[in-house]
Short mmCIF file of C-alpha atoms in Angstrom, two decimals:
data_model
loop_
_atom_site.label_atom_id
_atom_site.label_comp_id
_atom_site.label_asym_id
_atom_site.label_seq_id
_atom_site.Cartn_x
_atom_site.Cartn_y
_atom_site.Cartn_z
CA MET A 82 -94.67 86.64 111.30
CA ALA A 83 -95.75 90.27 111.08
CA GLU A 84 -92.42 91.02 109.39
CA ALA A 85 -93.11 88.38 106.68
CA GLU A 86 -96.63 89.72 106.00
CA ARG A 87 -95.19 93.18 105.43
CA THR A 88 -92.66 91.70 102.98
CA ILE A 89 -95.20 89.88 100.73
CA GLU A 90 -97.72 92.75 100.61
CA THR A 91 -97.78 94.75 97.32
CA PRO A 92 -96.60 98.26 98.00
CA ASP A 93 -98.89 101.13 97.05
CA THR A 94 -97.77 102.76 93.78
CA PRO A 95 -98.51 106.48 93.44
CA ASP A 96 -100.44 107.60 90.36
CA ALA A 97 -98.25 108.59 87.50
CA PRO A 98 -98.26 112.30 86.72
CA GLY A 99 -100.99 113.21 84.22
CA ALA A 100 -102.89 109.90 84.62
CA GLY A 101 -106.67 110.01 84.63
CA GLU A 102 -109.08 107.89 86.59
CA SER A 103 -108.17 104.82 84.48
CA GLY A 104 -104.49 105.43 85.08
CA SER A 105 -103.77 106.10 81.37
CA PRO A 106 -101.56 109.10 80.73
CA THR A 107 -102.98 111.97 78.73
CA PRO A 108 -101.12 112.46 75.40
CA ALA A 109 -98.97 115.53 75.49
CA ASP A 110 -100.03 116.67 72.00
CA SER A 111 -103.75 116.69 72.87
CA THR A 112 -103.45 120.08 74.52
CA VAL A 113 -104.21 123.02 72.13
CA PRO A 114 -101.93 126.00 72.71
CA ASP A 115 -103.62 129.15 73.86
CA GLY A 116 -104.67 131.40 70.94
CA ALA A 117 -104.29 128.69 68.25
CA GLY A 118 -108.06 128.46 67.67
CA ASP A 119 -108.38 132.20 67.42
CA THR A 120 -105.56 132.30 64.88
CA ALA A 121 -107.18 129.62 62.71
CA ALA A 122 -110.55 131.39 62.83
CA ALA A 123 -108.89 134.66 61.91
CA GLY A 124 -107.21 132.95 58.96
CA ASP A 125 -110.53 131.57 57.72
CA THR A 126 -112.15 134.98 58.04
CA ALA A 127 -109.29 136.61 56.15
CA ALA A 128 -109.59 134.03 53.38
CA ARG A 129 -113.29 134.68 53.05
CA GLY A 130 -112.65 138.41 53.09
CA ASP A 131 -110.09 138.11 50.30
CA GLY A 132 -112.58 136.18 48.17
CA ALA A 133 -115.30 138.75 48.75
CA THR A 134 -112.88 141.54 47.89
CA ALA A 135 -111.92 139.79 44.66
CA VAL A 136 -115.56 139.40 43.63
CA THR A 137 -116.34 143.01 44.55
CA GLY A 138 -113.32 144.25 42.63
CA LYS A 139 -114.32 142.29 39.54
CA GLY A 140 -117.85 143.65 39.74
CA GLY A 141 -116.48 147.17 40.13
CA ARG A 142 -114.41 146.84 36.96
CA ARG A 143 -117.44 145.60 35.04
CA LEU A 144 -119.46 148.59 36.26
CA VAL A 145 -116.71 150.92 35.06
CA ALA A 146 -116.79 149.20 31.64
CA LEU A 147 -120.59 149.46 31.44
CA PHE A 148 -120.73 153.17 32.25
CA THR A 149 -117.70 153.96 30.06
CA VAL A 150 -119.38 152.35 27.05
CA ALA A 151 -122.65 154.11 27.91
CA VAL A 152 -120.99 157.54 28.20
CA VAL A 153 -119.08 157.12 24.93
CA ALA A 154 -122.22 155.99 23.07
CA TYR A 155 -124.25 158.82 24.56
CA LEU A 156 -121.69 161.53 23.78
CA LEU A 157 -121.21 160.34 20.19
CA ASP A 158 -124.96 160.41 19.67
CA LEU A 159 -125.37 163.82 21.30
CA ILE A 160 -122.49 165.41 19.36
CA SER A 161 -123.64 163.96 16.04
CA LYS A 162 -127.21 165.23 16.55
CA THR A 163 -125.97 168.68 17.53
CA LEU A 164 -123.90 168.89 14.34
CA VAL A 165 -126.78 167.63 12.20
CA VAL A 166 -129.21 170.19 13.62
CA ALA A 167 -126.68 172.99 13.17
CA LYS A 168 -125.27 172.08 9.75
CA LEU A 169 -127.68 169.77 7.97
CA GLU A 170 -131.25 170.55 9.01
CA HIS A 171 -133.18 172.53 6.39
CA HIS A 172 -130.46 171.73 3.86
CA ASP A 173 -130.23 169.24 1.03
CA PRO A 174 -129.10 165.71 1.94
CA VAL A 175 -125.40 164.95 1.75
CA GLU A 176 -124.53 161.94 -0.40
CA ILE A 177 -121.90 159.67 1.16
CA ILE A 178 -122.09 156.69 -1.23
CA GLY A 179 -124.24 157.92 -4.09
CA ASP A 180 -127.90 157.05 -3.53
CA TRP A 181 -126.94 154.11 -1.29
CA LEU A 182 -126.09 156.16 1.79
CA ARG A 183 -126.97 159.75 2.55
CA LEU A 184 -127.01 162.08 5.55
CA GLU A 185 -130.45 163.62 5.88
CA ALA A 186 -131.88 165.43 8.92
CA VAL A 187 -135.26 164.01 9.92
CA ARG A 188 -137.32 164.63 13.07
CA ASN A 189 -138.82 161.33 14.23
CA PRO A 190 -141.56 161.29 16.90
CA GLY A 191 -141.70 157.49 16.87
CA ALA A 192 -139.42 154.68 17.98
CA ALA A 193 -136.20 153.46 16.42
CA PHE A 194 -136.14 153.49 12.62
CA SER A 195 -139.20 155.79 12.46
CA MET A 196 -141.67 153.19 13.74
CA GLY A 197 -144.77 153.96 15.84
CA GLU A 198 -144.91 157.72 15.36
CA ALA A 199 -148.26 157.96 17.17
CA PHE A 200 -146.87 156.58 20.47
CA THR A 201 -144.20 159.10 21.41
CA VAL A 202 -145.13 159.25 25.11
CA VAL A 203 -145.27 155.44 25.34
CA PHE A 204 -141.80 155.08 23.86
CA THR A 205 -140.50 157.74 26.25
CA VAL A 206 -141.79 155.80 29.26
CA ILE A 207 -140.37 152.54 27.88
CA ALA A 208 -136.94 154.14 27.38
CA ALA A 209 -136.95 155.43 30.97
CA ALA A 210 -137.96 151.98 32.26
CA VAL A 211 -135.17 150.31 30.28
CA ILE A 212 -132.63 152.67 31.85
CA VAL A 213 -133.87 151.84 35.37
CA VAL A 214 -133.75 148.09 34.69
CA ILE A 215 -130.19 148.30 33.34
CA ILE A 216 -129.00 150.27 36.38
CA ARG A 217 -130.59 147.73 38.76
CA LEU A 218 -129.10 144.81 36.84
CA ALA A 219 -125.66 146.42 36.96
CA ARG A 220 -125.37 145.65 40.69
CA LYS A 221 -124.77 141.93 40.04
CA LEU A 222 -122.81 142.35 36.81
CA ARG A 223 -119.67 140.18 36.57
CA SER A 224 -119.35 139.66 32.79
CA LEU A 225 -117.43 142.02 30.49
CA PRO A 226 -119.44 141.13 27.33
CA TRP A 227 -122.65 141.82 29.24
CA ALA A 228 -121.18 145.09 30.50
CA ILE A 229 -120.51 146.17 26.90
CA ALA A 230 -123.97 145.10 25.73
CA LEU A 231 -125.77 146.86 28.57
CA GLY A 232 -123.56 149.91 28.13
CA LEU A 233 -124.63 150.17 24.48
CA LEU A 234 -128.28 149.82 25.45
CA LEU A 235 -127.94 152.39 28.22
CA GLY A 236 -126.11 154.94 26.07
CA GLY A 237 -128.56 154.56 23.20
CA ALA A 238 -131.61 154.77 25.44
CA LEU A 239 -130.24 157.89 27.15
CA GLY A 240 -129.48 159.48 23.77
CA ASN A 241 -133.02 159.13 22.42
CA LEU A 242 -134.56 159.90 25.83
CA THR A 243 -132.70 163.22 25.83
CA ASP A 244 -134.41 164.12 22.57
CA ARG A 245 -137.82 163.07 23.97
CA LEU A 246 -137.39 165.33 26.97
CA PHE A 247 -135.70 168.44 25.55
CA ARG A 248 -136.61 168.77 21.87
CA ALA A 249 -139.75 170.21 20.27
CA PRO A 250 -142.68 169.95 20.49
CA GLY A 251 -142.34 169.41 24.26
CA VAL A 252 -141.38 167.27 27.23
CA PHE A 253 -142.12 163.55 26.69
CA LYS A 254 -143.21 164.38 23.14
CA GLY A 255 -139.93 165.54 21.64
CA ALA A 256 -138.97 164.27 18.20
CA VAL A 257 -135.73 162.32 17.88
CA VAL A 258 -133.14 163.57 15.40
CA ASP A 259 -132.37 160.92 12.76
CA PHE A 260 -129.88 161.45 9.97
CA ILE A 261 -128.34 158.19 8.64
CA SER A 262 -130.34 157.32 5.53
CA PRO A 263 -129.44 154.10 3.67
CA ALA A 264 -131.25 153.34 0.42
CA HIS A 265 -134.53 151.42 0.85
CA PHE A 266 -134.32 151.60 4.63
CA ALA A 267 -135.55 153.81 7.47
CA VAL A 268 -133.57 156.82 8.64
CA PHE A 269 -131.85 156.29 12.01
CA ASN A 270 -129.17 157.70 14.31
CA LEU A 271 -126.22 156.51 16.40
CA ALA A 272 -128.41 155.89 19.45
CA ASP A 273 -130.54 153.48 17.40
CA SER A 274 -127.38 151.75 16.21
CA ALA A 275 -126.10 151.36 19.78
CA ILE A 276 -129.44 149.90 20.92
CA VAL A 277 -129.54 147.40 18.06
CA CYS A 278 -125.91 146.34 18.53
CA GLY A 279 -126.44 145.91 22.28
CA GLY A 280 -129.58 143.86 21.67
CA ILE A 281 -127.84 141.60 19.17
CA LEU A 282 -124.94 141.04 21.58
CA ILE A 283 -127.37 140.12 24.38
CA VAL A 284 -129.07 137.56 22.13
CA ILE A 285 -125.69 136.01 21.28
CA LEU A 286 -124.65 135.87 24.94
CA SER A 287 -127.98 134.30 25.89
CA PHE A 288 -127.62 131.60 23.23
CA ARG A 289 -124.13 130.86 24.52
CA GLY A 290 -125.48 130.48 28.05
CA LEU A 291 -123.52 133.35 29.59
CA ASP A 292 -125.38 135.15 32.38
CA PRO A 293 -124.75 138.74 33.54
CA ASP A 294 -123.20 137.45 36.79
CA GLY A 295 -120.51 135.61 34.81
CA THR A 296 -121.89 132.08 35.22
CA VAL A 297 -122.35 129.78 32.23
CA HIS A 298 -125.33 127.46 32.02
CA LYS A 299 -126.32 124.83 29.49
CA ASP A 300 -129.93 124.04 28.73
#
């Protein structure tokens, strides 16, 4: 009888390797290899780093463009004024296109195009403030057209500010050298031209919705 009871009893089955408390085996592919998470995180970090490098590189090129335009505009203005003072001042005007366009040396204590001659110090301070604003704005510059526009403004402002600081009658009161004299129009210089061209370009870019950081918006 005891022999028969042992025969009909269900033998104990050992747990299968890898089985949990419910007896279900753990899938083999659920185990993450050592170091795989670190590799993925490193890849994400590298991708973000590459993107940041690309943005920084683009901004760096725009800064180079801005300061290149500014230096060229400034040097052209400085050289032209030096030649005018040396060769044209206290001499008769030089006719380029009859009476329509002449070169005539004029000392202007006012703003661009001989306006506001009684506010020389005010215009000097404004020019210095414009230069500071442009330099601060340059840090987030990502647009080449904006770089050109701001470069023209910066070069022109520096050109006239140099006259305000170093020409007679004294610091902050110096008269700007103007020499381009069209018929029926105020006498101006290359710095004035750069400022006006830069301002016009900024207006066009603003109407087109292009921001200095390269983004385009639509009102």
